Amino acid sequence: MNNKDFIFDGCNMSEIAGKYGTPLYVMSESSILERCREIKEDFLDKYPNTRAVFASKAFQTLEICRMVTNEGLGLDTVSGGEIYTAYKAGVPMENLDFHGNNKTLDEIKMAVDYNVGRVVVDNMYELEALNEYAEKKNKRVKILFRITPGVDCHTHKFITTGQLDSKFGIPLDKEVTNDFIKIALDKKNIELMGFHFHVGSQLATNESHLAALMVAINLIKDVKQVLGFETKELNIGGGFGIHYVESEKRVRISEFIDPIMKELYDKCKEYELMIPQVTIEPGRWIVGEAGVTLYTIGSIKEIPGVRKYIGIDGGMTDNIRPGLYGAKYDAVIANKMDQSIKEKVTIAGKCCESTDILIYDIELPKAESGDTLAVFSTGAYCYSMASNYNKIPRPAVVMVKDGKDRLIVKRETYDDLISREI
Ligand SMILES: *Cc1c(COP(=O)(O)O)cnc(C)c1O
C-alpha cells in the first residue's frame, strides 16, 4: 500500500479520478451505512415508538433512496420531484413526509394521489387545498402542523429556520395555533397527528432543540386542555452538525437525542400527557461526511505578496455552499498525501463569478497542474444544489465501499445540456 495517495473507503482517489474523470462526487457507502446504524442503535432501537426519516434534499438519488429504505429509515421530501424520485426508487409511500412552505396545488394533489405518509402542513392555504382535494378523492390525509417555535439558534442566519421571523411554519401565537387546530380537527379528510419543528442546520449542540421541545410540550399540554386534542406524533426535525473543518466535530446521535428524550418523557409524565411518537429528520448528518469531491488542478496564479490561487475544474456549479453562505471546507492533494511541506493557497472555481472561491487560505503541499484535489464533507447539499451555470455539465457520482467503486449517477454530457432546448 502506498502512502502517497488518499484512500477513501478502501479506494485510491487518484485512480478513481483517472477512471471516472473530474470533477467527481465520491460517496462512501460504508460511512452512510454506519450513520444509519448509529441511528438505529442509539435512537430507533433504544426508544420505542420512534421514526427516523432521511432529509433527502441533502442528497437525493434513486440509489440513496433505496439504501436508507433498506436501513429502516423513511424519507423527508420537499417537492414533487423528490416524491417522484422516491416513488421511482420503490420507497413505500407511507414512509414519506412531505414538507414545504409553499407546496403547489399540483404537489398537494400528488401527495394525495401517491398516498404520501405524512404531509407537514405549513399554512392555512395548504390545509384548505389539501382537504378539498382529499375530499374529492375520498381519502383521509394524515398531517402534522409545522410550528415556528420562536427559538433562535446560533448558526448562520441563512440556515436558521426556527425563529419567529421565518418563512417556515405557523407562528406560535396561542389564538393562531388553536384556530389552526380547531379548523384541522373539523375537516373530514384531514387527520391531525401532531406537530413538527425544525430549528436550523449544522448545530453543534442540542440547545435549540431543547428550547423548541419545551415550546412544543407546552403547546401539546395547552391543546389537550383547551381543545381536548391528544398529540400522537412529534417531529423534532434535523440539523445535527457534522465535521467540515477542524473547529467542528460531528455530534453523536445519543449525545444530541438522549437529553431530548429524557426531557420529553419527564415532562409528559409531569403534565400527564401521552408520550407522542418521535421522529427525527437528519439530512447532512447521514451523508455529509460520506462525500468527497475530486477535482483536477489546472491553472496556478501567484500574485506576489498577495495570494496564490489554485484553479480547479469545478466550483460553484458543483458546490455552491461557500458562495451561498460562506461554508468552510477542508481539502488535500489526493496524490501528495506523503508531503508535509505546505504552503497557504486559495482554491478558485472555474465559474465567471468572483464569489466562486471554494476555500480561502488552506495549507496544502505545493500544487502542480494535473494534481487531484479532494475536498471533504461534500456529501450533503452539493450534488443536490448543483447547477449548469456557464453550461457546465454536472459531475458524476460514484459510490465506493471497501475498495470497490460503482457509478450511481452518470456525468452530464453537452447533449444533456441542450436536450430540452428548442
Ligand atoms: C433541511 C431540513 C432537514 C435536514 O437538515 P440537516 O441540516 O440536513 O439535518 C430536516 N427537516 C427539515 C424540515 C428541513 O427543512
Coordinates of C-alpha atoms and ligand atoms in Angstrom, one line a residue:
M1 CA 0.0 0.0 0.0
N2 CA 1.5 3.4 -0.9
N3 CA 1.2 6.3 1.5
K4 CA 1.2 8.9 -1.3
D5 CA -2.4 8.5 -2.4
F6 CA -5.6 9.4 -0.5
I7 CA -7.6 6.2 0.3
F8 CA -11.3 6.6 0.9
D9 CA -13.4 3.6 1.9
G10 CA -10.7 1.4 0.5
C11 CA -10.4 3.1 -2.8
N12 CA -7.5 5.1 -4.2
M13 CA -8.9 8.5 -5.0
S14 CA -6.2 9.4 -7.6
E15 CA -7.1 6.2 -9.5
I16 CA -10.8 6.9 -9.2
A17 CA -10.3 10.4 -10.6
G18 CA -8.5 8.9 -13.5
K19 CA -11.1 6.3 -14.1
Y20 CA -14.2 8.5 -14.0
G21 CA -12.8 11.9 -14.7
T22 CA -13.2 15.1 -12.6
P23 CA -15.0 16.9 -11.1
L24 CA -16.4 13.9 -9.4
Y25 CA -18.6 13.3 -6.4
V26 CA -17.5 10.2 -4.4
M27 CA -19.7 8.8 -1.7
S28 CA -18.7 6.2 0.9
E29 CA -21.3 3.6 1.3
S30 CA -19.7 2.3 4.5
S31 CA -20.0 5.8 6.0
I32 CA -23.7 6.2 5.1
L33 CA -24.5 2.7 6.5
E34 CA -22.6 3.4 9.7
R35 CA -24.6 6.5 10.3
C36 CA -27.9 4.7 9.6
R37 CA -26.9 2.0 12.0
E38 CA -26.0 4.5 14.7
I39 CA -29.4 6.0 14.3
K40 CA -31.0 2.5 14.6
E41 CA -29.0 1.6 17.6
D42 CA -29.0 4.8 19.5
F43 CA -32.4 6.0 18.7
L44 CA -34.8 3.6 16.9
D45 CA -34.0 0.6 19.0
K46 CA -33.3 2.5 22.2
Y47 CA -36.7 4.3 22.3
P48 CA -40.0 2.7 21.5
N49 CA -42.4 4.4 19.0
T50 CA -39.8 6.4 17.1
R51 CA -39.1 7.1 13.4
A52 CA -36.1 8.5 11.5
V53 CA -36.5 10.0 8.1
F54 CA -33.6 11.0 5.9
A55 CA -33.9 14.6 4.7
S56 CA -33.4 13.7 1.1
K57 CA -32.9 17.2 -0.1
A58 CA -29.3 16.8 1.3
F59 CA -28.6 14.2 -1.4
Q60 CA -31.3 12.5 -3.3
T61 CA -30.7 9.9 -6.0
L62 CA -32.5 6.6 -6.7
E63 CA -29.7 4.7 -5.0
I64 CA -29.7 6.6 -1.8
C65 CA -33.5 6.3 -1.5
R66 CA -33.1 2.5 -1.8
M67 CA -30.2 2.5 0.7
V68 CA -31.8 4.4 3.5
T69 CA -35.1 2.4 3.0
N70 CA -33.1 -0.8 3.4
E71 CA -31.7 0.6 6.6
G72 CA -35.2 1.1 8.0
L73 CA -35.4 4.9 7.5
G74 CA -38.2 6.9 6.0
L75 CA -37.7 9.8 3.6
D76 CA -38.4 13.5 4.1
T77 CA -39.3 15.2 0.8
V78 CA -39.8 18.8 -0.1
S79 CA -41.1 18.8 -3.7
G80 CA -43.0 16.8 -6.3
G81 CA -39.6 15.9 -7.8
E82 CA -38.3 14.4 -4.6
I83 CA -41.6 12.5 -4.1
Y84 CA -41.3 11.2 -7.7
T85 CA -37.7 10.1 -7.2
A86 CA -38.6 8.2 -4.0
Y87 CA -41.6 6.6 -5.8
K88 CA -39.4 5.5 -8.7
A89 CA -36.9 4.1 -6.3
G90 CA -39.6 1.9 -4.8
V91 CA -39.8 3.6 -1.4
P92 CA -43.1 2.7 0.3
M93 CA -45.1 5.9 0.1
E94 CA -46.2 5.6 3.7
N95 CA -42.6 6.2 4.7
L96 CA -42.6 9.7 3.2
D97 CA -43.0 13.0 4.9
F98 CA -43.8 15.9 2.7
H99 CA -42.6 19.4 3.6
G100 CA -42.6 22.9 2.1
N101 CA -43.7 26.4 2.9
N102 CA -45.5 26.8 -0.4
K103 CA -46.4 23.4 -1.8
T104 CA -48.0 24.0 -5.2
L105 CA -51.5 22.7 -5.9
D106 CA -50.0 20.1 -8.2
E107 CA -47.7 18.9 -5.4
I108 CA -50.6 18.8 -3.0
K109 CA -52.6 16.6 -5.4
M110 CA -49.5 14.5 -6.0
A111 CA -49.1 13.9 -2.2
V112 CA -52.7 12.7 -2.0
D113 CA -52.6 10.6 -5.2
Y114 CA -49.4 8.9 -4.2
N115 CA -50.6 8.3 -0.6
V116 CA -47.7 10.1 1.0
G117 CA -47.5 9.1 4.7
R118 CA -47.5 12.5 6.3
V119 CA -48.0 16.0 4.9
V120 CA -46.4 18.6 7.2
V121 CA -48.7 21.5 6.8
D122 CA -47.2 24.9 6.9
N123 CA -50.2 27.2 6.5
M124 CA -53.9 27.6 6.1
Y125 CA -53.9 27.9 2.3
E126 CA -52.3 24.5 2.1
L127 CA -54.7 22.9 4.7
E128 CA -57.7 24.1 2.7
A129 CA -56.3 22.9 -0.6
L130 CA -55.3 19.5 0.8
N131 CA -58.7 18.9 2.4
E132 CA -60.5 19.9 -0.7
Y133 CA -58.5 17.5 -2.9
A134 CA -58.6 14.7 -0.4
E135 CA -62.4 15.0 -0.2
K136 CA -62.6 14.8 -4.0
K137 CA -60.5 11.6 -3.9
N138 CA -62.4 10.3 -0.9
K139 CA -59.2 10.0 1.1
R140 CA -58.1 11.0 4.6
V141 CA -54.7 12.6 4.8
K142 CA -52.5 12.4 7.9
I143 CA -50.9 15.7 8.7
L144 CA -48.6 17.4 11.2
F145 CA -48.5 21.1 11.7
R146 CA -45.2 22.8 11.3
I147 CA -44.8 25.2 14.1
T148 CA -42.2 28.0 14.4
P149 CA -41.1 27.6 18.0
G150 CA -39.5 31.0 18.1
V151 CA -36.1 29.9 19.2
D152 CA -33.0 31.4 17.6
C153 CA -30.1 29.0 17.0
H154 CA -26.7 30.4 16.8
T155 CA -25.7 29.4 13.3
H156 CA -25.6 31.3 10.0
K157 CA -28.7 33.3 9.6
F158 CA -29.4 31.7 6.2
I159 CA -29.7 28.3 7.7
T160 CA -31.8 29.0 10.7
T161 CA -35.4 28.3 10.4
G162 CA -37.0 28.2 13.9
Q163 CA -37.0 31.9 14.8
L164 CA -40.3 33.8 14.8
D165 CA -39.5 35.8 11.7
S166 CA -39.3 32.9 9.3
K167 CA -40.9 31.9 6.1
F168 CA -41.4 28.5 7.5
G169 CA -44.2 27.3 9.8
I170 CA -47.1 28.6 11.9
P171 CA -46.1 31.3 14.3
L172 CA -46.8 30.1 17.9
D173 CA -49.4 32.5 19.0
K174 CA -52.0 30.8 21.1
E175 CA -55.0 32.0 19.2
V176 CA -53.5 31.4 15.9
T177 CA -52.5 27.8 16.7
N178 CA -55.7 27.0 18.5
D179 CA -57.6 28.2 15.4
F180 CA -55.5 26.1 13.1
I181 CA -56.0 23.1 15.2
K182 CA -59.8 23.6 15.5
I183 CA -60.1 24.0 11.8
A184 CA -58.0 20.9 11.1
L185 CA -60.0 18.8 13.6
D186 CA -63.2 19.9 11.8
K187 CA -62.0 18.8 8.4
K188 CA -63.3 15.4 7.5
N189 CA -60.5 14.5 5.1
I190 CA -57.7 15.6 7.4
E191 CA -56.3 13.6 10.3
L192 CA -54.1 15.8 12.5
M193 CA -51.4 13.6 14.1
G194 CA -49.3 16.3 15.8
F195 CA -46.6 18.8 15.3
H196 CA -43.3 19.4 13.6
F197 CA -40.4 21.8 14.2
H198 CA -37.0 22.2 12.6
V199 CA -34.8 24.8 14.2
G200 CA -31.9 25.0 11.9
S201 CA -28.9 23.2 10.4
Q202 CA -25.3 22.3 11.3
L203 CA -26.0 22.6 15.0
A204 CA -23.2 21.6 17.3
T205 CA -25.4 21.4 20.4
N206 CA -29.0 20.5 21.2
E207 CA -29.7 23.7 23.0
S208 CA -32.1 25.0 20.3
H209 CA -33.9 21.6 20.1
L210 CA -34.4 21.5 23.8
A211 CA -35.8 25.1 23.8
A212 CA -38.1 24.2 20.9
L213 CA -39.1 21.0 22.7
M214 CA -40.3 23.0 25.7
V215 CA -42.3 25.2 23.5
A216 CA -43.8 22.1 21.8
I217 CA -44.6 20.4 25.0
N218 CA -46.4 23.5 26.3
L219 CA -48.4 23.6 23.1
I220 CA -49.2 19.9 23.5
K221 CA -50.4 20.5 27.0
D222 CA -52.4 23.6 26.1
V223 CA -54.2 22.0 23.2
K224 CA -55.1 19.0 25.3
Q225 CA -56.6 21.2 28.0
V226 CA -58.3 23.7 25.7
L227 CA -59.3 21.5 22.8
G228 CA -59.1 18.0 24.2
F229 CA -56.7 17.2 21.4
E230 CA -54.2 14.5 22.2
T231 CA -50.9 14.8 20.2
K232 CA -49.8 11.5 18.7
E233 CA -46.7 12.5 16.9
L234 CA -43.9 15.0 17.4
N235 CA -41.3 15.6 14.7
I236 CA -38.3 17.4 16.0
G237 CA -36.5 18.0 12.7
G238 CA -32.9 17.5 11.8
G239 CA -29.9 19.9 11.8
F240 CA -27.4 17.7 13.6
G241 CA -23.9 19.0 12.9
I242 CA -21.0 17.3 11.2
H243 CA -17.3 17.9 10.7
Y244 CA -16.3 20.2 7.9
V245 CA -13.2 21.9 9.2
E246 CA -11.0 21.3 12.2
S247 CA -13.0 23.5 14.6
E248 CA -16.2 21.4 14.2
K249 CA -17.0 17.9 15.2
R250 CA -19.8 15.6 14.4
V251 CA -22.2 15.1 17.2
R252 CA -23.2 11.7 18.2
I253 CA -26.9 10.9 17.9
S254 CA -27.1 9.8 21.5
E255 CA -25.4 13.0 22.8
F256 CA -27.9 15.0 20.9
I257 CA -31.0 13.0 21.4
D258 CA -30.8 11.4 24.9
P259 CA -31.3 14.7 26.8
I260 CA -34.2 15.5 24.4
M261 CA -35.9 12.2 25.0
K262 CA -35.4 12.4 28.8
E263 CA -36.9 15.9 28.8
L264 CA -39.9 14.7 26.8
Y265 CA -40.5 11.7 29.0
D266 CA -40.2 13.7 32.2
K267 CA -42.5 16.5 31.0
C268 CA -45.1 14.1 29.6
K269 CA -45.2 12.4 33.0
E270 CA -45.4 15.7 34.9
Y271 CA -48.2 17.0 32.7
E272 CA -49.9 13.6 32.4
L273 CA -49.6 13.6 28.6
M274 CA -49.4 10.6 26.3
I275 CA -45.8 10.2 25.0
P276 CA -46.0 11.0 21.3
Q277 CA -44.2 9.1 18.6
V278 CA -40.9 11.0 18.0
T279 CA -39.5 11.5 14.5
I280 CA -36.1 12.9 13.6
E281 CA -35.0 14.1 10.2
P282 CA -31.3 14.0 9.8
G283 CA -30.0 15.0 6.3
R284 CA -26.4 16.3 6.4
W285 CA -25.6 14.1 9.3
I286 CA -26.2 10.9 7.3
V287 CA -24.5 11.8 4.0
G288 CA -22.3 14.9 4.6
E289 CA -19.1 13.3 5.8
A290 CA -19.6 10.4 3.4
G291 CA -18.9 12.6 0.4
V292 CA -15.6 13.8 -1.2
T293 CA -15.4 15.8 -4.3
L294 CA -12.4 15.3 -6.6
Y295 CA -11.1 18.0 -8.9
T296 CA -8.1 18.3 -11.2
I297 CA -5.9 21.3 -10.6
G298 CA -5.2 23.4 -13.7
S299 CA -4.1 27.0 -13.6
I300 CA -2.0 28.3 -10.7
K301 CA -1.7 32.0 -10.3
E302 CA 0.6 33.7 -7.8
I303 CA 0.2 37.4 -7.0
P304 CA 3.4 38.0 -5.2
G305 CA 2.9 39.1 -1.6
V306 CA -0.9 38.8 -2.0
R307 CA -2.3 35.4 -2.7
K308 CA -1.8 32.2 -4.6
Y309 CA -4.8 30.9 -6.5
I310 CA -5.1 27.2 -7.4
G311 CA -7.6 26.7 -10.2
I312 CA -9.9 23.6 -10.2
D313 CA -12.1 22.2 -13.0
G314 CA -15.3 22.7 -10.9
G315 CA -16.6 25.2 -8.4
M316 CA -19.9 26.8 -7.5
T317 CA -21.7 24.6 -10.1
D318 CA -20.9 21.5 -8.0
N319 CA -20.6 23.2 -4.6
I320 CA -22.4 26.5 -4.1
R321 CA -22.3 26.5 -0.3
P322 CA -19.1 28.6 0.1
G323 CA -20.6 31.3 -2.2
L324 CA -24.1 30.9 -0.8
Y325 CA -23.4 31.2 2.9
G326 CA -19.7 31.2 3.5
A327 CA -19.5 27.5 4.2
K328 CA -16.0 26.2 5.0
Y329 CA -14.3 23.1 3.7
D330 CA -11.0 21.2 4.2
A331 CA -9.1 19.5 1.4
V332 CA -6.0 17.5 0.5
I333 CA -4.0 16.9 -2.6
A334 CA -5.0 13.3 -3.2
N335 CA -1.8 12.3 -4.9
K336 CA 0.5 14.0 -2.4
M337 CA -0.5 12.7 1.0
D338 CA 3.1 12.0 2.0
Q339 CA 4.2 15.6 1.6
S340 CA 4.4 17.5 4.8
I341 CA 5.8 20.8 3.5
K342 CA 2.9 23.1 2.9
E343 CA 2.0 26.5 1.6
K344 CA -1.1 28.7 2.0
V345 CA -3.3 28.8 -1.1
T346 CA -6.8 29.7 -2.2
I347 CA -8.9 27.3 -4.2
A348 CA -10.7 29.0 -7.0
G349 CA -13.6 27.6 -9.0
K350 CA -13.8 28.0 -12.8
C351 CA -17.1 29.9 -13.0
C352 CA -17.4 33.5 -14.1
E353 CA -18.2 34.9 -10.6
S354 CA -15.7 36.4 -8.2
T355 CA -17.5 34.7 -5.3
D356 CA -16.7 31.3 -6.9
I357 CA -13.9 30.6 -4.4
L358 CA -14.2 27.1 -2.8
I359 CA -11.6 27.5 0.0
Y360 CA -9.7 30.6 1.2
D361 CA -6.3 30.2 2.8
I362 CA -5.8 26.5 3.1
E363 CA -2.4 24.8 3.8
L364 CA -1.6 22.3 1.0
P365 CA 1.6 20.7 -0.3
K366 CA 3.0 22.5 -3.3
A367 CA 0.3 22.0 -6.0
E368 CA 1.1 21.4 -9.7
S369 CA -1.2 21.3 -12.7
G370 CA -2.6 17.8 -13.0
D371 CA -2.8 17.1 -9.3
T372 CA -6.0 15.8 -7.8
L373 CA -7.7 17.9 -5.2
A374 CA -10.0 16.1 -2.8
V375 CA -12.5 18.3 -0.8
F376 CA -14.0 16.7 2.3
S377 CA -17.5 16.5 3.6
T378 CA -19.3 17.4 0.4
G379 CA -21.9 14.6 0.6
A380 CA -24.7 17.0 1.6
Y381 CA -26.1 20.0 -0.3
C382 CA -23.5 19.8 -3.1
Y383 CA -24.9 17.4 -5.7
S384 CA -28.4 18.4 -4.7
M385 CA -27.7 22.1 -5.3
A386 CA -25.6 21.6 -8.4
S387 CA -26.3 23.8 -11.4
N388 CA -25.4 24.2 -15.0
Y389 CA -24.1 27.8 -14.7
N390 CA -21.7 28.6 -17.5
K391 CA -23.2 25.5 -19.2
I392 CA -21.0 23.2 -17.1
P393 CA -22.3 19.6 -17.1
R394 CA -23.0 18.2 -13.6
P395 CA -20.4 15.7 -12.3
A396 CA -21.0 12.0 -12.0
V397 CA -21.5 10.4 -8.6
V398 CA -19.5 7.2 -7.7
M399 CA -20.3 5.1 -4.7
V400 CA -17.3 3.4 -3.0
K401 CA -17.2 0.7 -0.4
D402 CA -14.4 -1.5 0.9
G403 CA -12.2 -0.9 -2.2
K404 CA -15.0 -1.3 -4.7
D405 CA -16.4 1.5 -6.8
R406 CA -19.6 1.8 -8.8
L407 CA -21.3 4.6 -10.7
I408 CA -24.6 5.8 -9.3
V409 CA -25.1 9.0 -11.3
K410 CA -23.7 9.4 -14.8
R411 CA -21.9 12.6 -15.7
E412 CA -24.0 15.0 -17.8
T413 CA -23.0 15.4 -21.4
Y414 CA -23.1 18.5 -23.6
D415 CA -26.0 17.0 -25.3
D416 CA -27.8 16.6 -22.0
L417 CA -27.3 20.3 -21.5
I418 CA -29.3 21.2 -24.6
S419 CA -31.6 18.3 -24.6
R420 CA -34.6 20.3 -23.5
E421 CA -33.8 23.4 -25.6
I422 CA -35.9 24.1 -28.7
Ligands
LIG1 C1 -33.3 20.7 5.7 C2 -34.3 20.1 6.7 C3 -33.8 19.0 7.4 C4 -32.4 18.4 7.4 O1 -31.5 19.3 7.8 P1 -30.0 18.8 8.0 O2 -29.3 20.0 8.5 O3 -29.5 18.4 6.7 O4 -30.1 17.7 9.0 C5 -34.8 18.4 8.2 N1 -36.0 18.8 8.3 C6 -36.5 19.9 7.6 C7 -37.9 20.3 7.7 C8 -35.6 20.6 6.8 O5 -36.0 21.6 6.1

